[in-house]
Tab-separated table of N, CA and C in Angstrom:
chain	number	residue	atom	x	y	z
A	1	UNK	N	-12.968	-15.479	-6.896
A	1	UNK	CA	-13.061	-14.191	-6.263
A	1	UNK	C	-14.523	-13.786	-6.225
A	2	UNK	N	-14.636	-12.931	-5.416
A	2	UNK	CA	-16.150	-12.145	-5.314
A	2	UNK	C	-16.730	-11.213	-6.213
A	3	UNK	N	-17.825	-11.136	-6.990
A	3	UNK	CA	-18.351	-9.988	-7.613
A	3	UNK	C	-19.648	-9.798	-7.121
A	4	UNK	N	-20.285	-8.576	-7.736
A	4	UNK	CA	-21.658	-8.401	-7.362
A	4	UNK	C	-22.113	-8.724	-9.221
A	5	UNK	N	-23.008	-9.635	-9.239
A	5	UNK	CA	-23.173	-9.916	-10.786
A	5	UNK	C	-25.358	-10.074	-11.164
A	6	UNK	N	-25.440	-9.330	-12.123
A	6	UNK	CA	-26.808	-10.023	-12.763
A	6	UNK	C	-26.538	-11.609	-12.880
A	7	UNK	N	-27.951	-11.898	-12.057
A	7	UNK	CA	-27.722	-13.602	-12.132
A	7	UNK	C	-28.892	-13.722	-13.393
A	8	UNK	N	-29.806	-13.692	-12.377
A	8	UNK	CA	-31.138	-14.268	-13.856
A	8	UNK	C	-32.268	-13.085	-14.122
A	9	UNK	N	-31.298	-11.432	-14.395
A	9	UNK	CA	-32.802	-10.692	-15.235
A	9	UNK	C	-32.162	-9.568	-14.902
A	10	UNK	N	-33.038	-8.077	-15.126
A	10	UNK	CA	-32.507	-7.596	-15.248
A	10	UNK	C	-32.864	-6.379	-13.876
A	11	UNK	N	-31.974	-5.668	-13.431
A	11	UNK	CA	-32.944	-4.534	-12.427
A	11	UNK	C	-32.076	-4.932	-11.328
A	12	UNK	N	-32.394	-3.743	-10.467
A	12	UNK	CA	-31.676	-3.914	-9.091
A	12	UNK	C	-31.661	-5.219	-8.048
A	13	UNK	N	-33.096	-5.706	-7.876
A	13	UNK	CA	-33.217	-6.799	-7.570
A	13	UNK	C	-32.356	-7.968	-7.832
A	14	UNK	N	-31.946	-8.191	-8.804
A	14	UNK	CA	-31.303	-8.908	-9.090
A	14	UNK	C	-29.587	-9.559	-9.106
A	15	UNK	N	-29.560	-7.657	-8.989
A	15	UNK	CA	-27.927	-8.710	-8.187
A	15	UNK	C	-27.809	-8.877	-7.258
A	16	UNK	N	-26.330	-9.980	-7.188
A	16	UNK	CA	-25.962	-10.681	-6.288
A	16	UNK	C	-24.676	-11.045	-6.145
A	17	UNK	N	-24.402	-11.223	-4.850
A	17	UNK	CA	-22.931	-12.112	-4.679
A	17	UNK	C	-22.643	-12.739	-5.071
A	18	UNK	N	-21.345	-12.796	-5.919
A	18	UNK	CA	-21.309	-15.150	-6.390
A	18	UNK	C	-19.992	-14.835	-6.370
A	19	UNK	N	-19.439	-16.231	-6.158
A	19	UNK	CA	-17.838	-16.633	-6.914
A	19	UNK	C	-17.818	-16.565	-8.645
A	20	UNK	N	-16.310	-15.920	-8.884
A	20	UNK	CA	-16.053	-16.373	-10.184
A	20	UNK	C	-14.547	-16.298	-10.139
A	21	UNK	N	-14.397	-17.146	-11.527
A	21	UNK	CA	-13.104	-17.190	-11.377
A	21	UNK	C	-12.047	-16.377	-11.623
A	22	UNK	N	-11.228	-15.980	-11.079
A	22	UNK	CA	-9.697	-15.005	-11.110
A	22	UNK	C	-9.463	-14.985	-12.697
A	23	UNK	N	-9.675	-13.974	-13.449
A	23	UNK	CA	-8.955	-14.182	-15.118
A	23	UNK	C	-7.578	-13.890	-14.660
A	24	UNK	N	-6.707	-14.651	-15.928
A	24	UNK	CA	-5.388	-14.225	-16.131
A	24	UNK	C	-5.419	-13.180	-17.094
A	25	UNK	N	-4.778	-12.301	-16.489
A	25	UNK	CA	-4.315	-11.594	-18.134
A	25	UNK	C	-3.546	-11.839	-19.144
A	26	UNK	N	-4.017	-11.474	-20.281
A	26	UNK	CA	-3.223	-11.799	-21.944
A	26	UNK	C	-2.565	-11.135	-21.374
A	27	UNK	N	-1.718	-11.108	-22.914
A	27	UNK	CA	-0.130	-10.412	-23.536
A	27	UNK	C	-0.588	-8.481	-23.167
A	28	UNK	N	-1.816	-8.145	-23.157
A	28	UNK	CA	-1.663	-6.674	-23.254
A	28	UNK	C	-2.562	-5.947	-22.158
A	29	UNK	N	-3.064	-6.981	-21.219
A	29	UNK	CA	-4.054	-6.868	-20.064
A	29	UNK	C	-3.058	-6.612	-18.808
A	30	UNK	N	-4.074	-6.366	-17.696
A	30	UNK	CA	-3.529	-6.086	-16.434
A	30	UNK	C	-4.443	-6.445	-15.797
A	31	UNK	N	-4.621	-7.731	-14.550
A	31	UNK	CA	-5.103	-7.730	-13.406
A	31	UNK	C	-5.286	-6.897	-11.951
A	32	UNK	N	-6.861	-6.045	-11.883
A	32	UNK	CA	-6.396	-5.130	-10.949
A	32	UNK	C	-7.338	-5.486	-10.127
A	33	UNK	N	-6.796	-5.409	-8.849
A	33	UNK	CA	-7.928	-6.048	-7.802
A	33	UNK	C	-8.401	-4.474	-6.972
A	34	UNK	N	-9.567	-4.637	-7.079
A	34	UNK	CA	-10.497	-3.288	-7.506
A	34	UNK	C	-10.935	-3.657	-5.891
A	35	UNK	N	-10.629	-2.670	-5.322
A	35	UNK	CA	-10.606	-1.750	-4.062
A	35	UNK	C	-12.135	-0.846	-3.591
A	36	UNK	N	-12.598	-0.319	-4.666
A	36	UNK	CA	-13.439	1.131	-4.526
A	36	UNK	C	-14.039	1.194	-6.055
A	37	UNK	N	-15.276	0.963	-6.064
A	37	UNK	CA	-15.815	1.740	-7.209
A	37	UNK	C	-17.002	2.802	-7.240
A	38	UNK	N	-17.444	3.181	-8.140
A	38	UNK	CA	-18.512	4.382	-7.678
A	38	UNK	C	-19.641	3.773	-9.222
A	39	UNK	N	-20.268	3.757	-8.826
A	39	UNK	CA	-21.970	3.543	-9.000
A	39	UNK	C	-22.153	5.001	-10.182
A	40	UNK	N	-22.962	4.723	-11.439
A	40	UNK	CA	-22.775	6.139	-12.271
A	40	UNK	C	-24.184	5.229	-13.087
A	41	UNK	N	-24.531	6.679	-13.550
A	41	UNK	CA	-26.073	6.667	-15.128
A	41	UNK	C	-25.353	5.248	-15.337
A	42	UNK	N	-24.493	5.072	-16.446
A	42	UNK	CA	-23.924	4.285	-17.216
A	42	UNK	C	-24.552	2.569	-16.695
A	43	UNK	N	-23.689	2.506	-14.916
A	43	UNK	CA	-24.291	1.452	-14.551
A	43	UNK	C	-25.744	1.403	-13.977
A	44	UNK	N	-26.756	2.098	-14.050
A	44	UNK	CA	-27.542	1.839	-13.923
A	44	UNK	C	-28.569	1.542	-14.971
A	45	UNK	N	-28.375	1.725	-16.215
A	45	UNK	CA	-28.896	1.744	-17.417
A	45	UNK	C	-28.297	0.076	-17.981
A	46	UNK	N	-27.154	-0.290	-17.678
A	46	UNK	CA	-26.855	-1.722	-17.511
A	46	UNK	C	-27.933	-2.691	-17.159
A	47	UNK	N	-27.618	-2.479	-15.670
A	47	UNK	CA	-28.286	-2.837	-14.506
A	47	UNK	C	-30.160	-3.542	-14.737
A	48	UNK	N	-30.740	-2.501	-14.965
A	48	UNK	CA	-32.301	-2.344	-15.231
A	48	UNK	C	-32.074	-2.592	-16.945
A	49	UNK	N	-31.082	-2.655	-18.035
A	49	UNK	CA	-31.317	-3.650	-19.099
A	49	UNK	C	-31.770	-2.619	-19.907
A	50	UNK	N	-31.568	-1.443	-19.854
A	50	UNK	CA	-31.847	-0.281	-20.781
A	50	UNK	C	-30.711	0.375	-22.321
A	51	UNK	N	-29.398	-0.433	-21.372
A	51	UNK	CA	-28.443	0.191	-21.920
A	51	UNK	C	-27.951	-1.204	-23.615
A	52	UNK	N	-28.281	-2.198	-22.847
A	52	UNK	CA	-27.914	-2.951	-23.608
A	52	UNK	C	-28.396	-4.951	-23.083
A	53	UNK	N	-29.853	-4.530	-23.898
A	53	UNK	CA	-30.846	-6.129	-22.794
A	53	UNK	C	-30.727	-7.283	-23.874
A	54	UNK	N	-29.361	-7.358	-24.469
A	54	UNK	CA	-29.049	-8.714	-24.860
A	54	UNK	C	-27.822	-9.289	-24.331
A	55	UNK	N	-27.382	-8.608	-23.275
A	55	UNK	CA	-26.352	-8.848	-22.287
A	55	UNK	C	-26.466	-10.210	-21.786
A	56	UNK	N	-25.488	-11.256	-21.718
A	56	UNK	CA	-25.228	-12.623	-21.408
A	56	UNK	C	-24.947	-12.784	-19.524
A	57	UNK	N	-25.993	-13.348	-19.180
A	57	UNK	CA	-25.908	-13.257	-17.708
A	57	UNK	C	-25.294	-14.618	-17.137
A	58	UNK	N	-24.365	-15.099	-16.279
A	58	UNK	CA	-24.084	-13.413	-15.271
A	58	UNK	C	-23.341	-12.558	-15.845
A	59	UNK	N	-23.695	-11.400	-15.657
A	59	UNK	CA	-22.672	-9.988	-15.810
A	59	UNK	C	-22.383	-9.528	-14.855
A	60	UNK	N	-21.255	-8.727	-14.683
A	60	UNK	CA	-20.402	-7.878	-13.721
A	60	UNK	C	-20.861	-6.700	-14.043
A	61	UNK	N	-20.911	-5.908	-13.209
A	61	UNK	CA	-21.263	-4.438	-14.264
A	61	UNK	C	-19.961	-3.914	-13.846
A	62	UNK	N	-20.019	-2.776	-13.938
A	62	UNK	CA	-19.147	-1.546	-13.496
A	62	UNK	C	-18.714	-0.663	-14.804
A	63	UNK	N	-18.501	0.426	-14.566
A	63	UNK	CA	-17.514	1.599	-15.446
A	63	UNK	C	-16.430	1.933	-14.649
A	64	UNK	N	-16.452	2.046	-13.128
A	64	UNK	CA	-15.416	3.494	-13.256
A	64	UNK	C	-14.667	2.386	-11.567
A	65	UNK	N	-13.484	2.156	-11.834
A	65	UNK	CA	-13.130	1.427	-9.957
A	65	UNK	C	-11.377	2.431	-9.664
A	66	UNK	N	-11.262	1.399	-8.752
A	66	UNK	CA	-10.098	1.870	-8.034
A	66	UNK	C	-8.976	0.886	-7.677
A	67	UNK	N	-7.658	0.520	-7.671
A	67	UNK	CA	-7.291	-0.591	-7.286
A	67	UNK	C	-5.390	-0.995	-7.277
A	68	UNK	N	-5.116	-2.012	-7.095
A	68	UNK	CA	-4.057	-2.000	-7.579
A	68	UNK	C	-3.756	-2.934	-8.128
A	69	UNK	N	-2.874	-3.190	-8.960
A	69	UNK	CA	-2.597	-4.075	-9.908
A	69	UNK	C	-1.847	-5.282	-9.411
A	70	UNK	N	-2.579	-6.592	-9.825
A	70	UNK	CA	-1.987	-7.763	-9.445
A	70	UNK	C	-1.044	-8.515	-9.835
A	71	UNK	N	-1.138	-8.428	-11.329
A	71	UNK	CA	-0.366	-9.391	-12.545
A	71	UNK	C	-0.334	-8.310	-14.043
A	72	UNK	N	0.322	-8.574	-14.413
A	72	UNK	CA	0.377	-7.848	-16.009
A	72	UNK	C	0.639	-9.216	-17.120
A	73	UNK	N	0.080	-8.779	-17.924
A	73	UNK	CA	0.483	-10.076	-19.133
A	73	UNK	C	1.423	-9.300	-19.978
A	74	UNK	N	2.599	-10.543	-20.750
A	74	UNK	CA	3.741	-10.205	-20.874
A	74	UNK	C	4.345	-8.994	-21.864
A	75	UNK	N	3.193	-7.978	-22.451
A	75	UNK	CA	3.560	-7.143	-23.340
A	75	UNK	C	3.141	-6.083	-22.167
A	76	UNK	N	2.965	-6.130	-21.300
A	76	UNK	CA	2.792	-4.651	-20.323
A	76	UNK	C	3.764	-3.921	-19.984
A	77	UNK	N	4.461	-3.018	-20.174
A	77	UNK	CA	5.594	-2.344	-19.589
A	77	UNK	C	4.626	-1.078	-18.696
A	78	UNK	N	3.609	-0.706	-19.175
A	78	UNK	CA	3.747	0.733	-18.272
A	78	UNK	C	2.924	0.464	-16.872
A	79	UNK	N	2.771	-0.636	-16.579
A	79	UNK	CA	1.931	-1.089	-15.025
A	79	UNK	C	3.358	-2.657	-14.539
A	80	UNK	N	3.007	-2.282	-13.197
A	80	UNK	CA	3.688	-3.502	-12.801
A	80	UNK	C	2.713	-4.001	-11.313
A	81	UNK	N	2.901	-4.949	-11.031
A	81	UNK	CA	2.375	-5.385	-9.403
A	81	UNK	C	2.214	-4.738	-8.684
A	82	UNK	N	1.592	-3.862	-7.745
A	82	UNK	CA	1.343	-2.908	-6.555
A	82	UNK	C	1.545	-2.131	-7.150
A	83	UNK	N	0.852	-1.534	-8.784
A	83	UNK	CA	0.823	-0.208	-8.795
A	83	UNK	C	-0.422	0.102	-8.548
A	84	UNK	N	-0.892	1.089	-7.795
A	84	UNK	CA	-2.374	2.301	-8.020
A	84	UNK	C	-2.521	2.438	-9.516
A	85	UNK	N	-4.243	2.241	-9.268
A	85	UNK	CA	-4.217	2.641	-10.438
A	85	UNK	C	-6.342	3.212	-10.752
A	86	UNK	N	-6.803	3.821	-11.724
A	86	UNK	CA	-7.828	3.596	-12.002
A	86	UNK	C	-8.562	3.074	-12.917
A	87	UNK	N	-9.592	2.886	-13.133
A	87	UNK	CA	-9.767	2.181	-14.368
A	87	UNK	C	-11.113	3.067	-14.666
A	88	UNK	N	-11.497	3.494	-15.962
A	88	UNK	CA	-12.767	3.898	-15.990
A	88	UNK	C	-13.426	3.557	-17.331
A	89	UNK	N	-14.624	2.969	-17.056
A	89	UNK	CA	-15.556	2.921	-18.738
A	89	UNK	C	-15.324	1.290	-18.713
A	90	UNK	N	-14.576	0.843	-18.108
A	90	UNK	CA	-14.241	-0.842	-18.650
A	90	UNK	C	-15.449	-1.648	-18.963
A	91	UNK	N	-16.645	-1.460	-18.203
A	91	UNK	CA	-17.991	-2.242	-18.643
A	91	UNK	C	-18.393	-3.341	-17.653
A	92	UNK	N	-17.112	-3.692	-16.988
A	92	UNK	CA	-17.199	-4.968	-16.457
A	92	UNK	C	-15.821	-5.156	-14.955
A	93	UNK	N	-16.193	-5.260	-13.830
A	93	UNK	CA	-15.563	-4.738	-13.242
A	93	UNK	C	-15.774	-6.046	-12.107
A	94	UNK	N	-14.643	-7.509	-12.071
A	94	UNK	CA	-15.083	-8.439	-11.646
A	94	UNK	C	-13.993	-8.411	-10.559
């Protein structure tokens, strides 16, 4: 699938498009294929390597998206497949 990811450093410049691969979700995760996100302090302090510059690249950034849910791993009851949903603070938004 597509992300926008830090390849090699840190700052706006630096990201980029790449493939990565689809995670499955564990027993208590949910796959949500993220639609809409919004840009915040949080990720930009990522981003430019302020927030936390021992971060393992590539990184995904994100806090806050939009989406609906693809897969649940098998302890999920309160999400199922095509639900709406949001996600916010996650860190990582692939």
């Amino acid at each position: 699938m597509k992300a926008i990811a830090l390849q090699n450093g840190f700052g706006i410049d630096h990201l980029e498009s790449i493939e990565v691969p689809t995670p499955q979700p564990v027993a208590d995760e949910v796959l949500v294929k993220v639609q809409a996100v919004s840009l915040n302090y949080v990720d930009l302090m990522v981003v430019t390597g302020k927030m936390n510059p021992n971060l393992l690249l590539p990184f995904v950034p994100g806090a806050d998206g939009a989406g609906t849910v693809e897969r649940v791993g098998t302890d999920v009851t309160a999400f199922k497949p095509g639900d709406a949903v949001v996600t916010t603070f996650s860190g990582e938004l692939s």
